[in-house]
XYZ file of C-alpha atoms in Angstrom:
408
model
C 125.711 -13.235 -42.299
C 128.729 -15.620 -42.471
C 127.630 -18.756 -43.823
C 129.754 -20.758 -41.394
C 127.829 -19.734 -38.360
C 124.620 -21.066 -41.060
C 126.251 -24.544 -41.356
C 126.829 -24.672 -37.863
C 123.628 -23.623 -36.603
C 121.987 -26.608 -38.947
C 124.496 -28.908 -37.185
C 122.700 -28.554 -34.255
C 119.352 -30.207 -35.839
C 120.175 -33.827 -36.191
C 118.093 -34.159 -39.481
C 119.034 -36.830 -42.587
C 120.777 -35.278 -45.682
C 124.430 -33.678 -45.452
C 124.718 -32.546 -48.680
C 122.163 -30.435 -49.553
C 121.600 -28.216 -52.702
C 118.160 -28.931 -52.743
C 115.498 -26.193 -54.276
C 112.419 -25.079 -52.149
C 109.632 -23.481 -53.619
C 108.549 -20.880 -51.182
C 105.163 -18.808 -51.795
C 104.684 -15.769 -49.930
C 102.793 -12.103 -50.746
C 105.720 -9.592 -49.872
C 106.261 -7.585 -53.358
C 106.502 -4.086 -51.930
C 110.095 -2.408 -51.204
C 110.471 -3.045 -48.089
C 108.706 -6.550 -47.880
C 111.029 -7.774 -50.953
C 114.372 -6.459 -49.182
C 113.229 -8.372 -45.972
C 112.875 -11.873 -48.474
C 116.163 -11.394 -49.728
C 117.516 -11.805 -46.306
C 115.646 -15.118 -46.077
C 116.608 -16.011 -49.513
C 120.215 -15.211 -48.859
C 120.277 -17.044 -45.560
C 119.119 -20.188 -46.901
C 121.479 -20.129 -50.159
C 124.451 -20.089 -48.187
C 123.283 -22.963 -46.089
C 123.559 -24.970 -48.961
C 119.755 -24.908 -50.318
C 118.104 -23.012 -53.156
C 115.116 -20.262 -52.028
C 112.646 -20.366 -55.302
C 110.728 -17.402 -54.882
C 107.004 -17.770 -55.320
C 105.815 -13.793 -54.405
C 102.812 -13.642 -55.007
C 101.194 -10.168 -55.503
C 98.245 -8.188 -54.012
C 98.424 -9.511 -50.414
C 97.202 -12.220 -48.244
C 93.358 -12.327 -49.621
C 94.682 -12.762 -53.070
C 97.668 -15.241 -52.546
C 95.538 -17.205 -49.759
C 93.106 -18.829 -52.046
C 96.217 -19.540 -54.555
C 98.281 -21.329 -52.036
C 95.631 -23.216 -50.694
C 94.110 -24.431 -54.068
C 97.589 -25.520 -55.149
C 97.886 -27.332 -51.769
C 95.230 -29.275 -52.061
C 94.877 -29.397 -55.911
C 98.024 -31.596 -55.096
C 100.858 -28.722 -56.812
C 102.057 -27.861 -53.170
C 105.413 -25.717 -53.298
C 107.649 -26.585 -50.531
C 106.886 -23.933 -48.124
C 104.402 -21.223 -47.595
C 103.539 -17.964 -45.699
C 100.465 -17.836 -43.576
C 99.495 -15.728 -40.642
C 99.477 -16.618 -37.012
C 96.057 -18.382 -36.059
C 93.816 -20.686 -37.651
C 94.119 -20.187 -41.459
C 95.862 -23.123 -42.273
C 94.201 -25.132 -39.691
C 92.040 -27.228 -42.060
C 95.047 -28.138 -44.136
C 96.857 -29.396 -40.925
C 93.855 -31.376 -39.952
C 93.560 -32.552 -43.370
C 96.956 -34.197 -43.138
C 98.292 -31.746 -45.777
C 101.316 -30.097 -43.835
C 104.364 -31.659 -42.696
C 104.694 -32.197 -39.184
C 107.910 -29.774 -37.698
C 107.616 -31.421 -34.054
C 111.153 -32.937 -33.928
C 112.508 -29.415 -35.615
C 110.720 -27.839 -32.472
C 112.677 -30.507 -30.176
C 115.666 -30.100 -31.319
C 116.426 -26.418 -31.226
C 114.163 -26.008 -28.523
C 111.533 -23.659 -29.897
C 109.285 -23.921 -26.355
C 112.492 -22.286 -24.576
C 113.095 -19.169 -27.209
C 109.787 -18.536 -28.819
C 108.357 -15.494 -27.049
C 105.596 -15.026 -26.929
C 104.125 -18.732 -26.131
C 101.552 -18.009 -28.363
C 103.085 -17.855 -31.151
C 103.908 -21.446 -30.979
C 100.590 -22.222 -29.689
C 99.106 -21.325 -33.228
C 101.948 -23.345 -34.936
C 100.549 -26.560 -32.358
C 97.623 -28.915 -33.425
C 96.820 -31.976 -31.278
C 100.077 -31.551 -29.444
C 102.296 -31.119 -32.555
C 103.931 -28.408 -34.088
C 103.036 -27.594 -37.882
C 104.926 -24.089 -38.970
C 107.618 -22.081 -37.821
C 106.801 -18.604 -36.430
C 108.686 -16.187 -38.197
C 107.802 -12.450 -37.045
C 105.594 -10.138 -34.663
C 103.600 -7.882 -36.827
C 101.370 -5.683 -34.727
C 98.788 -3.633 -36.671
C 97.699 -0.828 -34.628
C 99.751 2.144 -35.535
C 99.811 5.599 -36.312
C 102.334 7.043 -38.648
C 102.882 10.655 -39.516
C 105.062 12.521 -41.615
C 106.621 15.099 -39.253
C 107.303 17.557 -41.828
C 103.582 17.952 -42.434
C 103.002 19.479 -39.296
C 105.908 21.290 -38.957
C 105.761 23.275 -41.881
C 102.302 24.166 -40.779
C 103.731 25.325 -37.114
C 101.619 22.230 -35.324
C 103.583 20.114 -32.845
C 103.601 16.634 -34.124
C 100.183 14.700 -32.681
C 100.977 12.006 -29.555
C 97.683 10.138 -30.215
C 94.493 9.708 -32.309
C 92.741 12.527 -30.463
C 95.306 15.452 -31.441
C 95.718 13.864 -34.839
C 91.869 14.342 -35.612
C 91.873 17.765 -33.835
C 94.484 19.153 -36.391
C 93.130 17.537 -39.522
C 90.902 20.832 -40.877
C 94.194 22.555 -40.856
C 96.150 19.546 -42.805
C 93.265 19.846 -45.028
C 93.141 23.671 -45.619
C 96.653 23.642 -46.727
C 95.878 20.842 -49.536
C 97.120 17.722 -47.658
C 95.152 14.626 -47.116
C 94.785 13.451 -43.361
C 94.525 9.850 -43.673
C 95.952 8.264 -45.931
C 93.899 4.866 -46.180
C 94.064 2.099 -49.273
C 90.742 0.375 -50.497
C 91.285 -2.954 -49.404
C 88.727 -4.641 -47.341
C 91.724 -5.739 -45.008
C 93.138 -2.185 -44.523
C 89.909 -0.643 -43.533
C 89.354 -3.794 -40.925
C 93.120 -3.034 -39.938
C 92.015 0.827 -39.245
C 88.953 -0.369 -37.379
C 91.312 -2.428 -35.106
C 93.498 -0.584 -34.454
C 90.633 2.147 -33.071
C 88.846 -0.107 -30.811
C 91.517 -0.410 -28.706
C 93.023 2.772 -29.250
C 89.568 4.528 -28.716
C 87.484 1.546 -26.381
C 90.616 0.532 -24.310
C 92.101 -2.844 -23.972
C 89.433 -3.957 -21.664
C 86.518 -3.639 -23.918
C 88.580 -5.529 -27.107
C 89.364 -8.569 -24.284
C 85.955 -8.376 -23.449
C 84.505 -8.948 -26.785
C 87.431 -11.021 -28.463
C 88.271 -13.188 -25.295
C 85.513 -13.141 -23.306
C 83.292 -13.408 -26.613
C 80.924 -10.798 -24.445
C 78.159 -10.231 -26.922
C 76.495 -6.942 -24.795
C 79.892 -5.121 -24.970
C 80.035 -5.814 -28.521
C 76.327 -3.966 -28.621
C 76.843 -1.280 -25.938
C 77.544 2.021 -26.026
C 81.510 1.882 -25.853
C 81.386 0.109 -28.740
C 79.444 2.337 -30.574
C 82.490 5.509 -29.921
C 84.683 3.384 -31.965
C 81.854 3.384 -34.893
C 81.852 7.009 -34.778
C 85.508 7.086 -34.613
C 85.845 4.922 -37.747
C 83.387 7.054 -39.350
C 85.423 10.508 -38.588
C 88.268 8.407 -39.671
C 86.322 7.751 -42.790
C 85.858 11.157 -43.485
C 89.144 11.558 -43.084
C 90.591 9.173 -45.827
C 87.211 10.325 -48.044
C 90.438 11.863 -50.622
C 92.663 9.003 -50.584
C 91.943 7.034 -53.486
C 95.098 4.338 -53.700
C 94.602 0.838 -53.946
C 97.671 -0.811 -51.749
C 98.687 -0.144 -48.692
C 102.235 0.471 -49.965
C 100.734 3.308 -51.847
C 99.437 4.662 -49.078
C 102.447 4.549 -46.998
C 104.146 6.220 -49.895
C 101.551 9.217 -49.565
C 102.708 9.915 -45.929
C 106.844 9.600 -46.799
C 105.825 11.782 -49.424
C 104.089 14.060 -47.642
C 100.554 14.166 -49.186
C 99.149 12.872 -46.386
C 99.521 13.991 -42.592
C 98.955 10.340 -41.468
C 98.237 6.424 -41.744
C 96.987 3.445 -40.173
C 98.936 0.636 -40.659
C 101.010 -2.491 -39.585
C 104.666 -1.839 -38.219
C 105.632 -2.983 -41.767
C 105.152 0.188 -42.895
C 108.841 0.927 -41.092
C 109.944 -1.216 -44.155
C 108.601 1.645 -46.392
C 110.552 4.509 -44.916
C 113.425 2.439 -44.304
C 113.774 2.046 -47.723
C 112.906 5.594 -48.813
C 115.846 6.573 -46.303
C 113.426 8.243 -43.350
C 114.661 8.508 -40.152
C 112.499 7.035 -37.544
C 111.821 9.381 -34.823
C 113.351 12.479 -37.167
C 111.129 12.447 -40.152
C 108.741 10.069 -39.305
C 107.154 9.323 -36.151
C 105.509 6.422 -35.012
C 102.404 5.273 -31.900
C 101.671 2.351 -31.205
C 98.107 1.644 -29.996
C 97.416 4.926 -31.834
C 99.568 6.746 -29.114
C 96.123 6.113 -26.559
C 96.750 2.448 -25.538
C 100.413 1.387 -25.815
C 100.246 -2.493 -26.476
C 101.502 -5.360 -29.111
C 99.152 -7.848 -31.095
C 100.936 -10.673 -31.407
C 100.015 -11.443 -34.807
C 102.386 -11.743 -37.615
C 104.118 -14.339 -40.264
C 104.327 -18.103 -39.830
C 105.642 -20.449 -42.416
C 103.980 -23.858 -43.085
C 105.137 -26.917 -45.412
C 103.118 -28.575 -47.392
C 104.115 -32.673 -47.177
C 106.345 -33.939 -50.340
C 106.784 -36.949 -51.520
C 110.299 -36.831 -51.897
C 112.551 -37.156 -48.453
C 115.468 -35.050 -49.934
C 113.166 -32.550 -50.708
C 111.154 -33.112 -46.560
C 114.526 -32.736 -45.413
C 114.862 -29.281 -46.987
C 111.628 -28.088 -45.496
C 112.894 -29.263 -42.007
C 116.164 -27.092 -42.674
C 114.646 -24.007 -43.593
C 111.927 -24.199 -40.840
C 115.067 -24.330 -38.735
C 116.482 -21.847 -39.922
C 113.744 -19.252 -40.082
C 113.823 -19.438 -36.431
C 117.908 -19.253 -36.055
C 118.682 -16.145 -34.075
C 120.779 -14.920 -37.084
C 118.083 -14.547 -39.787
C 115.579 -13.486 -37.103
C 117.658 -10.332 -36.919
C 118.584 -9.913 -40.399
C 115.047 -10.351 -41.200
C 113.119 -8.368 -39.386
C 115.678 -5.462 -38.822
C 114.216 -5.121 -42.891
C 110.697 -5.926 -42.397
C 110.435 -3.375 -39.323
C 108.389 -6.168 -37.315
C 109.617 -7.565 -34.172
C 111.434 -10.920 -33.754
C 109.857 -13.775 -32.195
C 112.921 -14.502 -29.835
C 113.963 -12.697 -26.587
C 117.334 -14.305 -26.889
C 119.185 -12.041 -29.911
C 120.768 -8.591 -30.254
C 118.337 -6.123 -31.505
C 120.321 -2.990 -29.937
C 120.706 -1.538 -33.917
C 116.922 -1.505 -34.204
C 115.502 2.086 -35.009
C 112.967 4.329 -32.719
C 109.904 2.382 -33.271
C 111.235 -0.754 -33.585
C 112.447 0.017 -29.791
C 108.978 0.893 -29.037
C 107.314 -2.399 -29.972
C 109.993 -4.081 -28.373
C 109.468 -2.131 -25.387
C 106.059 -2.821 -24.832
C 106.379 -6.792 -25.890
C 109.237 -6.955 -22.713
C 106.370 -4.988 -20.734
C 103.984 -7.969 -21.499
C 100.873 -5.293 -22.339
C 99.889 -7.830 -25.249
C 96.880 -9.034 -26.842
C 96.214 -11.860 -29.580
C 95.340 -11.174 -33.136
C 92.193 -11.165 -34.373
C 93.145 -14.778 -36.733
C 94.174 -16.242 -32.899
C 90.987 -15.291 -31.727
C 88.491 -15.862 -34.322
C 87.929 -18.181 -37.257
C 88.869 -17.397 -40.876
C 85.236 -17.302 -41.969
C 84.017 -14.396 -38.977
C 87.497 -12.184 -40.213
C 86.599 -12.639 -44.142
C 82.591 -11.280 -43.040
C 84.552 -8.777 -40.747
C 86.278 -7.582 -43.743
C 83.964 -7.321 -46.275
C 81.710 -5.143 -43.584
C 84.459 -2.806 -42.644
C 85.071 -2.526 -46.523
C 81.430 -1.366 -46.671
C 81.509 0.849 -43.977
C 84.219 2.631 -45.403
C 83.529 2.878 -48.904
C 79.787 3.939 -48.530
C 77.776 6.089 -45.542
C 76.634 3.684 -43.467
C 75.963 5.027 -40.305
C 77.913 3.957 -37.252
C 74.655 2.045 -35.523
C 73.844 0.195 -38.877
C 77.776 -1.312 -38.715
C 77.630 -1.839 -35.255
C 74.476 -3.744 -35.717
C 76.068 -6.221 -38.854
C 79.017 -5.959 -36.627
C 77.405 -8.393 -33.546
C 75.670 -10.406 -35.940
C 78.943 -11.504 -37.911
C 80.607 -12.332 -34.226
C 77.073 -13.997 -33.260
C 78.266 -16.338 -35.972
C 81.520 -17.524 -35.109
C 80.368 -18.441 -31.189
């Protein structure tokens, strides 16, 4: 990225402070391979606009670096900006006054025009004003398999859940593990997501997660997707990694057939030089139900008392949005960009996939869009149960409606 085309986009944003070299603290939980290379493109970008990226990683994911950010913000150490997800778990800060208004940002390089979906800038909007800057699409539900698995077993690479599960006892009799699966509370949830729609349809997640339909979170469909997350669970039961990194790593490897993760996990392979599409392949909606959740990265920032240093923030918010480090960025990170507007012909196989679908419009919310921080933590900790113990699919359903009951 040439850093004139930086200085000229930041022309455009009539904001105080023309020379700039100021230094941003920015806190964020991407430490794996793929997540760090993705920074560094952020980092870069900003650097040669004139600024200084501080890097605040923070490691072990969002449930561990949440509760750190958030007890610096309001301890009163904020850092200058910070990485949150899409939805509502940095709405208490906002409505505590604690995050710096972006609204003339928006205004000026005309976020309602290019930000696609809406949505996205939806979550960033409180009372009519705009509080982060959306950075990335990060939909959870896929399936990823190592190709080579199957084919040195003479199967045909699985198309969906269903064929995946039907050749498992023969990944298994020849030593592999079929799910690879890390034992996070978050990745098991993840898993469980990604099956309800994959498994109950589109129309039965709406119903429950839009409609807030309480009897389709009890009924029967519902109940298949318990008993699909418990064969899943049985088939993880050998996978005993901790991040989902590690678990990713099992499939590029080839120790394990298969995993159930964000489109991140394209960050993994892309690093570990894995051709999408040749070594790896890749279904979205678990190959059943093709569709997006438009979930993903925002970044917020925390108000400063110093102007030079508000000025910053307002540049790099800016910035995260320019259609030059949306590329760069997420051409890394393997998610999909939150502009229709750029270039994203060099994007790989599944990359073209989730960009396929998100031009189709067959997209849903994320779960933090839909419900509050409190029902996903209680989601969490239940799937993290349910996974790590035998509780039977009726008992989880049953703690299932009662954790939803709670957030209506």
């Amino acid at each position: 990225m040439k850093t004139f085309k930086i200085a000229a986009l930041l022309a455009t944003v009539a904001l105080p402070g023309a020379a700039f070299a100021t230094e941003l603290e920015v806190t964020h939980w991407w430490t794996s391979g793929g997540e760090s290379a993705a920074v560094a493109e952020l980092a870069k970008a900003f650097d040669a606009s004139g600024d200084k990226w501080v890097d605040g990683a923070i490691a072990g994911g969002g449930d561990t670096a949440r509760p750190v950010m958030i007890s610096r913000i309001t301890g009163g150490d904020p850092m200058g900006a910070t990485q949150f997800n899409h939805g509502q778990q940095a709405l208490e800060l906002v409505q505590a006054g604690l995050m710096l208004d972006l609204t003339d940002v928006a205004e000026a390089n005309n976020w309602k025009g290019v930000i696609n979906p809406p949505s996205l800038l939806d979550s960033c909007t409180v009372d009519g004003k705009v509080y982060c800057a959306p950075l990335n699409i990060h939909s959870p539900e896929w399936l990823w398999l190592n190709n080579k698995v199957y084919t040195d077993l003479g199967l045909a690479v699985p198309t969906n859940w269903n064929e995946f599960v039907a050749t498992a006892p023969q990944v298994e009799a020849a030593g592999k593990i079929p799910l690879a699966l890390g034992r996070q509370p978050w990745q098991s949830n993840l898993a469980f997501g990604a099956l309800t729609i994959g498994v109950g349809g589109l129309d039965l997640w709406k119903s429950i997660n839009i409609d807030k339909n309480m009897d389709a979170a009890a009924g029967p469909d519902m109940l298949k997707v318990f008993q699909a997350a418990a064969d899943a669970r049985k088939l993880a039961a050998k996978s005993t990694v901790q991040d989902w990194n590690q678990a990713t790593n099992m499939v590029i490897t080839g120790e394990a057939a298969g995993q159930i993760m964000g489109d991140w996990a394209q960050g993994e392979f892309q690093v570990a030089g894995k051709v999408a599409g040749t070594d790896y392949t890749c279904l979205p909606g678990m190959g059943l139900n093709a569709y997006i959740s438009t979930g993903g990265d925002a970044f917020y920032f925390p108000k400063l008392a110093d102007p030079e240093k508000e000025a910053a923030q307002k540049r790099l918010a800016a910035l995260l949005v320019s259609p030059e480090v949306q590329v760069a960025f997420n051409l890394k990170k393997g998610s999909l960009p939150i502009r229709g507007d750029i270039d994203m012909s060099t994007a790989n196989d599944c990359m073209k996939k989730g960009l396929e679908i998100l031009a189709g419009g067959n997209i849903v919310p994320a779960g933090d869009q839909v419900w509050s921080p409190d029902v996903q933590t209680q989601l969490g900790d239940m799937q993290g149960q349910f996974w790590s113990t035998d509780m039977s699919p009726e008992d989880a359903q049953a703690r299932y409606v009662e954790i939803l009951k709670s957030g209506l």
